[in-house]
């Protein structure tokens, strides 16, 4: 998160009762304005280092800022540069808490549990700082708010990544598809649950590995292919 000067962001519009009201009126009457847009207005793919042949980072830039999703916007103008690792090597687990199917599952994400993921997290934060320091943004005098300009060492940056990081709503692979020889494969090549008749999983949990980008479109593709398989097998 970077504070900015000389420009108004959505933080400022949110703080001003009149402008906040006008946003609601504009949406209600014309279906346009800030309430019609997604939080991220700019995206970018990049490599965290020359070791990668293709981009392994995705940036989302938002003209707003907050401490965490669900909180109110900050009382100052700012923008957020979110960076995520597109191909994390850390692997989590999902288990049953009890025989009660309504009980919440036991979820252990194991974020940043590999050396590679820890290195990419630190390099991603450094790249975000490099972007904010570029000439076109300099006139807005960006001042780092989170994780904070005093966070300088790799150890401190890694700690900040662990404290501030989120899934960005892209969890996948909890019922991965794979070959019969793969001990971690829950589904076969037609999305059928192994060992249980007449049960399939047709969503992002079928992905054996996360796609290098937003998961929405790939999930729609899985759904369309899964629906076609259901029709084929019903004939």
mmCIF file of C-alpha atoms in Angstrom:
data_model
loop_
_atom_site.group_PDB
_atom_site.id
_atom_site.type_symbol
_atom_site.label_atom_id
_atom_site.label_comp_id
_atom_site.label_asym_id
_atom_site.label_seq_id
_atom_site.Cartn_x
_atom_site.Cartn_y
_atom_site.Cartn_z
ATOM 1 C CA UNK A 1 0.000 0.000 0.000
ATOM 2 C CA UNK A 2 1.382 3.404 -0.992
ATOM 3 C CA UNK A 3 0.060 6.748 0.217
ATOM 4 C CA UNK A 4 -0.127 9.332 -2.566
ATOM 5 C CA UNK A 5 -0.435 13.122 -2.808
ATOM 6 C CA UNK A 6 -1.925 15.415 -5.438
ATOM 7 C CA UNK A 7 -4.456 12.859 -6.652
ATOM 8 C CA UNK A 8 -7.768 11.570 -5.337
ATOM 9 C CA UNK A 9 -8.308 7.831 -4.972
ATOM 10 C CA UNK A 10 -11.418 5.911 -3.967
ATOM 11 C CA UNK A 11 -10.313 6.315 -0.361
ATOM 12 C CA UNK A 12 -11.027 10.037 -0.672
ATOM 13 C CA UNK A 13 -14.389 9.520 -2.357
ATOM 14 C CA UNK A 14 -15.368 7.039 0.348
ATOM 15 C CA UNK A 15 -14.480 9.474 3.137
ATOM 16 C CA UNK A 16 -16.510 12.326 1.626
ATOM 17 C CA UNK A 17 -20.198 11.830 2.447
ATOM 18 C CA UNK A 18 -21.366 13.864 -0.551
ATOM 19 C CA UNK A 19 -19.176 12.024 -3.054
ATOM 20 C CA UNK A 20 -20.084 8.698 -1.470
ATOM 21 C CA UNK A 21 -23.754 9.548 -1.897
ATOM 22 C CA UNK A 22 -23.210 10.615 -5.500
ATOM 23 C CA UNK A 23 -21.583 7.264 -6.236
ATOM 24 C CA UNK A 24 -24.789 5.583 -5.098
ATOM 25 C CA UNK A 25 -26.968 7.948 -7.131
ATOM 26 C CA UNK A 26 -24.829 7.481 -10.258
ATOM 27 C CA UNK A 27 -25.123 3.722 -9.959
ATOM 28 C CA UNK A 28 -28.856 3.733 -9.195
ATOM 29 C CA UNK A 29 -29.761 6.043 -12.094
ATOM 30 C CA UNK A 30 -27.191 5.257 -14.773
ATOM 31 C CA UNK A 31 -25.523 1.974 -13.758
ATOM 32 C CA UNK A 32 -22.071 3.518 -14.041
ATOM 33 C CA UNK A 33 -19.361 4.970 -11.832
ATOM 34 C CA UNK A 34 -17.079 3.485 -9.164
ATOM 35 C CA UNK A 35 -19.717 1.057 -7.872
ATOM 36 C CA UNK A 36 -19.746 -0.734 -11.238
ATOM 37 C CA UNK A 37 -16.035 -1.499 -11.376
ATOM 38 C CA UNK A 38 -13.926 -4.307 -10.001
ATOM 39 C CA UNK A 39 -11.400 -3.383 -7.304
ATOM 40 C CA UNK A 40 -8.396 -3.960 -9.581
ATOM 41 C CA UNK A 41 -8.110 -1.539 -12.482
ATOM 42 C CA UNK A 42 -4.728 -2.633 -13.779
ATOM 43 C CA UNK A 43 -2.903 -5.936 -13.985
ATOM 44 C CA UNK A 44 0.582 -7.050 -14.884
ATOM 45 C CA UNK A 45 2.507 -10.285 -15.288
ATOM 46 C CA UNK A 46 6.221 -10.362 -14.487
ATOM 47 C CA UNK A 47 9.145 -12.585 -13.588
ATOM 48 C CA UNK A 48 10.536 -12.414 -10.073
ATOM 49 C CA UNK A 49 13.994 -13.229 -11.439
ATOM 50 C CA UNK A 50 15.803 -14.283 -14.599
ATOM 51 C CA UNK A 51 15.594 -17.891 -13.372
ATOM 52 C CA UNK A 52 12.049 -18.123 -14.780
ATOM 53 C CA UNK A 53 11.416 -18.466 -18.505
ATOM 54 C CA UNK A 54 7.830 -17.168 -18.214
ATOM 55 C CA UNK A 55 6.068 -14.825 -15.770
ATOM 56 C CA UNK A 56 5.625 -16.284 -12.301
ATOM 57 C CA UNK A 57 4.133 -13.160 -10.701
ATOM 58 C CA UNK A 58 0.799 -11.422 -11.200
ATOM 59 C CA UNK A 59 0.138 -7.879 -10.000
ATOM 60 C CA UNK A 60 -3.237 -6.304 -9.279
ATOM 61 C CA UNK A 61 -3.342 -2.525 -8.853
ATOM 62 C CA UNK A 62 -6.257 -0.935 -6.994
ATOM 63 C CA UNK A 63 -7.039 2.796 -6.540
ATOM 64 C CA UNK A 64 -7.898 2.138 -2.891
ATOM 65 C CA UNK A 65 -6.369 0.637 0.230
ATOM 66 C CA UNK A 66 -7.364 -1.093 3.457
ATOM 67 C CA UNK A 67 -5.728 -3.197 6.151
ATOM 68 C CA UNK A 68 -7.601 -6.353 5.146
ATOM 69 C CA UNK A 69 -10.659 -7.272 3.086
ATOM 70 C CA UNK A 70 -13.811 -6.453 5.013
ATOM 71 C CA UNK A 71 -12.301 -3.408 6.734
ATOM 72 C CA UNK A 72 -13.093 0.172 5.800
ATOM 73 C CA UNK A 73 -10.859 2.106 3.432
ATOM 74 C CA UNK A 74 -7.927 4.029 4.861
ATOM 75 C CA UNK A 75 -8.447 7.701 5.843
ATOM 76 C CA UNK A 76 -5.891 8.888 3.274
ATOM 77 C CA UNK A 77 -5.466 8.641 -0.490
ATOM 78 C CA UNK A 78 -3.506 5.564 -1.509
ATOM 79 C CA UNK A 79 -3.213 2.744 -4.008
ATOM 80 C CA UNK A 80 -2.507 -0.946 -3.525
ATOM 81 C CA UNK A 81 -0.080 -3.033 -5.564
ATOM 82 C CA UNK A 82 -0.921 -6.662 -4.800
ATOM 83 C CA UNK A 83 1.531 -9.280 -6.028
ATOM 84 C CA UNK A 84 1.006 -13.030 -6.055
ATOM 85 C CA UNK A 85 3.076 -16.099 -6.833
ATOM 86 C CA UNK A 86 1.453 -17.774 -9.838
ATOM 87 C CA UNK A 87 3.036 -21.179 -9.308
ATOM 88 C CA UNK A 88 3.527 -21.769 -5.573
ATOM 89 C CA UNK A 89 5.330 -24.963 -4.642
ATOM 90 C CA UNK A 90 3.922 -25.031 -1.095
ATOM 91 C CA UNK A 91 1.120 -27.537 -0.616
ATOM 92 C CA UNK A 92 -1.609 -27.499 2.005
ATOM 93 C CA UNK A 93 -4.075 -30.099 3.214
ATOM 94 C CA UNK A 94 -7.825 -30.361 3.749
ATOM 95 C CA UNK A 95 -9.051 -33.012 6.170
ATOM 96 C CA UNK A 96 -12.173 -34.115 7.998
ATOM 97 C CA UNK A 97 -12.659 -32.766 11.494
ATOM 98 C CA UNK A 98 -15.299 -35.337 12.463
ATOM 99 C CA UNK A 99 -17.821 -37.804 10.989
ATOM 100 C CA UNK A 100 -20.353 -34.940 10.995
ATOM 101 C CA UNK A 101 -20.590 -33.714 7.364
ATOM 102 C CA UNK A 102 -21.723 -30.264 8.536
ATOM 103 C CA UNK A 103 -18.572 -29.703 10.614
ATOM 104 C CA UNK A 104 -16.010 -27.306 9.103
ATOM 105 C CA UNK A 105 -13.028 -29.115 7.573
ATOM 106 C CA UNK A 106 -9.499 -28.929 8.900
ATOM 107 C CA UNK A 107 -7.570 -26.666 6.522
ATOM 108 C CA UNK A 108 -3.798 -26.243 6.749
ATOM 109 C CA UNK A 109 -2.626 -23.957 3.898
ATOM 110 C CA UNK A 110 1.119 -24.274 4.677
ATOM 111 C CA UNK A 111 1.815 -20.968 2.951
ATOM 112 C CA UNK A 112 5.478 -20.122 2.311
ATOM 113 C CA UNK A 113 6.612 -23.579 3.402
ATOM 114 C CA UNK A 114 9.217 -23.970 0.645
ATOM 115 C CA UNK A 115 12.426 -22.069 0.010
ATOM 116 C CA UNK A 116 11.285 -21.191 -3.513
ATOM 117 C CA UNK A 117 8.015 -19.645 -2.336
ATOM 118 C CA UNK A 118 9.784 -17.638 0.341
ATOM 119 C CA UNK A 119 12.262 -16.287 -2.203
ATOM 120 C CA UNK A 120 9.512 -15.386 -4.685
ATOM 121 C CA UNK A 121 7.517 -13.592 -1.966
ATOM 122 C CA UNK A 122 10.472 -11.387 -1.070
ATOM 123 C CA UNK A 123 11.358 -10.702 -4.703
ATOM 124 C CA UNK A 124 7.728 -9.830 -5.472
ATOM 125 C CA UNK A 125 7.599 -7.201 -2.725
ATOM 126 C CA UNK A 126 10.869 -5.719 -3.937
ATOM 127 C CA UNK A 127 9.504 -5.491 -7.475
ATOM 128 C CA UNK A 128 6.367 -3.719 -6.210
ATOM 129 C CA UNK A 129 8.614 -1.114 -4.616
ATOM 130 C CA UNK A 130 10.574 -0.731 -7.845
ATOM 131 C CA UNK A 131 7.362 -0.100 -9.785
ATOM 132 C CA UNK A 132 6.143 2.512 -7.285
ATOM 133 C CA UNK A 133 9.454 4.359 -7.616
ATOM 134 C CA UNK A 134 9.174 4.801 -11.389
ATOM 135 C CA UNK A 135 8.980 8.279 -12.922
ATOM 136 C CA UNK A 136 5.290 8.334 -13.953
ATOM 137 C CA UNK A 137 4.277 7.660 -10.344
ATOM 138 C CA UNK A 138 6.916 9.856 -8.707
ATOM 139 C CA UNK A 139 4.861 13.042 -9.158
ATOM 140 C CA UNK A 140 2.291 11.591 -6.746
ATOM 141 C CA UNK A 141 5.030 11.160 -4.111
ATOM 142 C CA UNK A 142 4.206 7.552 -3.171
ATOM 143 C CA UNK A 143 4.982 6.797 0.462
ATOM 144 C CA UNK A 144 4.961 3.145 1.475
ATOM 145 C CA UNK A 145 2.391 2.406 4.187
ATOM 146 C CA UNK A 146 2.302 -1.402 4.092
ATOM 147 C CA UNK A 147 4.441 -3.293 4.807
ATOM 148 C CA UNK A 148 6.321 -0.045 5.556
ATOM 149 C CA UNK A 149 9.490 1.639 4.343
ATOM 150 C CA UNK A 150 11.291 0.530 7.524
ATOM 151 C CA UNK A 151 10.930 -3.104 6.428
ATOM 152 C CA UNK A 152 14.234 -3.557 4.619
ATOM 153 C CA UNK A 153 15.819 -6.969 5.218
ATOM 154 C CA UNK A 154 14.744 -10.110 3.398
ATOM 155 C CA UNK A 155 13.807 -11.656 6.745
ATOM 156 C CA UNK A 156 11.502 -8.755 7.588
ATOM 157 C CA UNK A 157 9.986 -8.749 4.088
ATOM 158 C CA UNK A 158 9.265 -12.471 4.381
ATOM 159 C CA UNK A 159 7.627 -11.921 7.763
ATOM 160 C CA UNK A 160 5.477 -9.168 6.235
ATOM 161 C CA UNK A 161 4.454 -11.454 3.372
ATOM 162 C CA UNK A 162 3.313 -14.053 5.887
ATOM 163 C CA UNK A 163 1.342 -11.513 7.924
ATOM 164 C CA UNK A 164 -0.285 -9.670 5.027
ATOM 165 C CA UNK A 165 -0.702 -12.410 2.434
ATOM 166 C CA UNK A 166 -4.072 -13.833 1.366
ATOM 167 C CA UNK A 167 -5.299 -16.414 -1.161
ATOM 168 C CA UNK A 168 -6.781 -13.659 -3.395
ATOM 169 C CA UNK A 169 -9.750 -16.044 -3.635
ATOM 170 C CA UNK A 170 -8.035 -18.563 -5.936
ATOM 171 C CA UNK A 171 -7.786 -21.825 -3.932
ATOM 172 C CA UNK A 172 -7.674 -24.926 -6.165
ATOM 173 C CA UNK A 173 -6.655 -28.559 -6.206
ATOM 174 C CA UNK A 174 -8.392 -30.004 -3.138
ATOM 175 C CA UNK A 175 -9.736 -32.894 -5.260
ATOM 176 C CA UNK A 176 -7.094 -33.061 -7.953
ATOM 177 C CA UNK A 177 -7.487 -34.960 -11.216
ATOM 178 C CA UNK A 178 -4.719 -37.395 -12.154
ATOM 179 C CA UNK A 179 -3.676 -40.824 -13.352
ATOM 180 C CA UNK A 180 -4.409 -44.040 -11.472
ATOM 181 C CA UNK A 181 -0.748 -44.211 -10.428
ATOM 182 C CA UNK A 182 -0.875 -40.784 -8.759
ATOM 183 C CA UNK A 183 -1.490 -41.285 -5.005
ATOM 184 C CA UNK A 184 -2.682 -37.690 -4.669
ATOM 185 C CA UNK A 185 -5.293 -37.875 -7.427
ATOM 186 C CA UNK A 186 -8.862 -37.863 -6.120
ATOM 187 C CA UNK A 187 -10.447 -37.774 -9.595
ATOM 188 C CA UNK A 188 -9.873 -39.738 -12.781
ATOM 189 C CA UNK A 189 -9.550 -38.207 -16.250
ATOM 190 C CA UNK A 190 -13.336 -37.822 -16.497
ATOM 191 C CA UNK A 191 -13.657 -36.005 -13.164
ATOM 192 C CA UNK A 192 -15.083 -39.063 -11.407
ATOM 193 C CA UNK A 193 -14.243 -39.591 -7.738
ATOM 194 C CA UNK A 194 -12.145 -42.719 -7.432
ATOM 195 C CA UNK A 195 -13.812 -45.461 -5.403
ATOM 196 C CA UNK A 196 -17.283 -43.875 -5.372
ATOM 197 C CA UNK A 197 -19.839 -44.515 -8.096
ATOM 198 C CA UNK A 198 -21.932 -41.733 -9.668
ATOM 199 C CA UNK A 199 -20.011 -38.881 -8.063
ATOM 200 C CA UNK A 200 -17.948 -36.248 -9.876
ATOM 201 C CA UNK A 201 -16.267 -33.019 -8.884
ATOM 202 C CA UNK A 202 -16.534 -30.333 -11.567
ATOM 203 C CA UNK A 203 -14.912 -27.144 -10.294
ATOM 204 C CA UNK A 204 -11.516 -25.594 -9.564
ATOM 205 C CA UNK A 205 -10.691 -28.258 -6.991
ATOM 206 C CA UNK A 206 -10.084 -30.648 -9.921
ATOM 207 C CA UNK A 207 -6.986 -28.726 -11.049
ATOM 208 C CA UNK A 208 -3.812 -30.732 -10.320
ATOM 209 C CA UNK A 209 -1.862 -27.454 -10.476
ATOM 210 C CA UNK A 210 -3.081 -23.882 -10.343
ATOM 211 C CA UNK A 211 -3.179 -21.996 -13.619
ATOM 212 C CA UNK A 212 -0.773 -19.085 -14.074
ATOM 213 C CA UNK A 213 -3.423 -16.389 -13.804
ATOM 214 C CA UNK A 214 -6.990 -15.845 -12.646
ATOM 215 C CA UNK A 215 -8.903 -19.082 -12.119
ATOM 216 C CA UNK A 216 -12.352 -17.926 -13.259
ATOM 217 C CA UNK A 217 -12.064 -18.699 -16.980
ATOM 218 C CA UNK A 218 -10.320 -22.070 -16.467
ATOM 219 C CA UNK A 219 -13.049 -23.038 -14.000
ATOM 220 C CA UNK A 220 -15.715 -22.214 -16.593
ATOM 221 C CA UNK A 221 -13.836 -24.410 -19.073
ATOM 222 C CA UNK A 222 -13.763 -27.274 -16.558
ATOM 223 C CA UNK A 223 -17.505 -26.826 -16.004
ATOM 224 C CA UNK A 224 -18.290 -26.902 -19.732
ATOM 225 C CA UNK A 225 -16.111 -29.965 -20.310
ATOM 226 C CA UNK A 226 -17.543 -31.700 -17.256
ATOM 227 C CA UNK A 227 -21.094 -31.031 -18.444
ATOM 228 C CA UNK A 228 -20.211 -32.484 -21.856
ATOM 229 C CA UNK A 229 -18.807 -35.603 -20.169
ATOM 230 C CA UNK A 230 -22.008 -36.040 -18.164
ATOM 231 C CA UNK A 231 -24.082 -35.885 -21.345
ATOM 232 C CA UNK A 232 -21.755 -38.292 -23.151
ATOM 233 C CA UNK A 233 -21.902 -40.863 -20.359
ATOM 234 C CA UNK A 234 -25.692 -40.541 -20.088
ATOM 235 C CA UNK A 235 -26.214 -41.573 -23.707
#
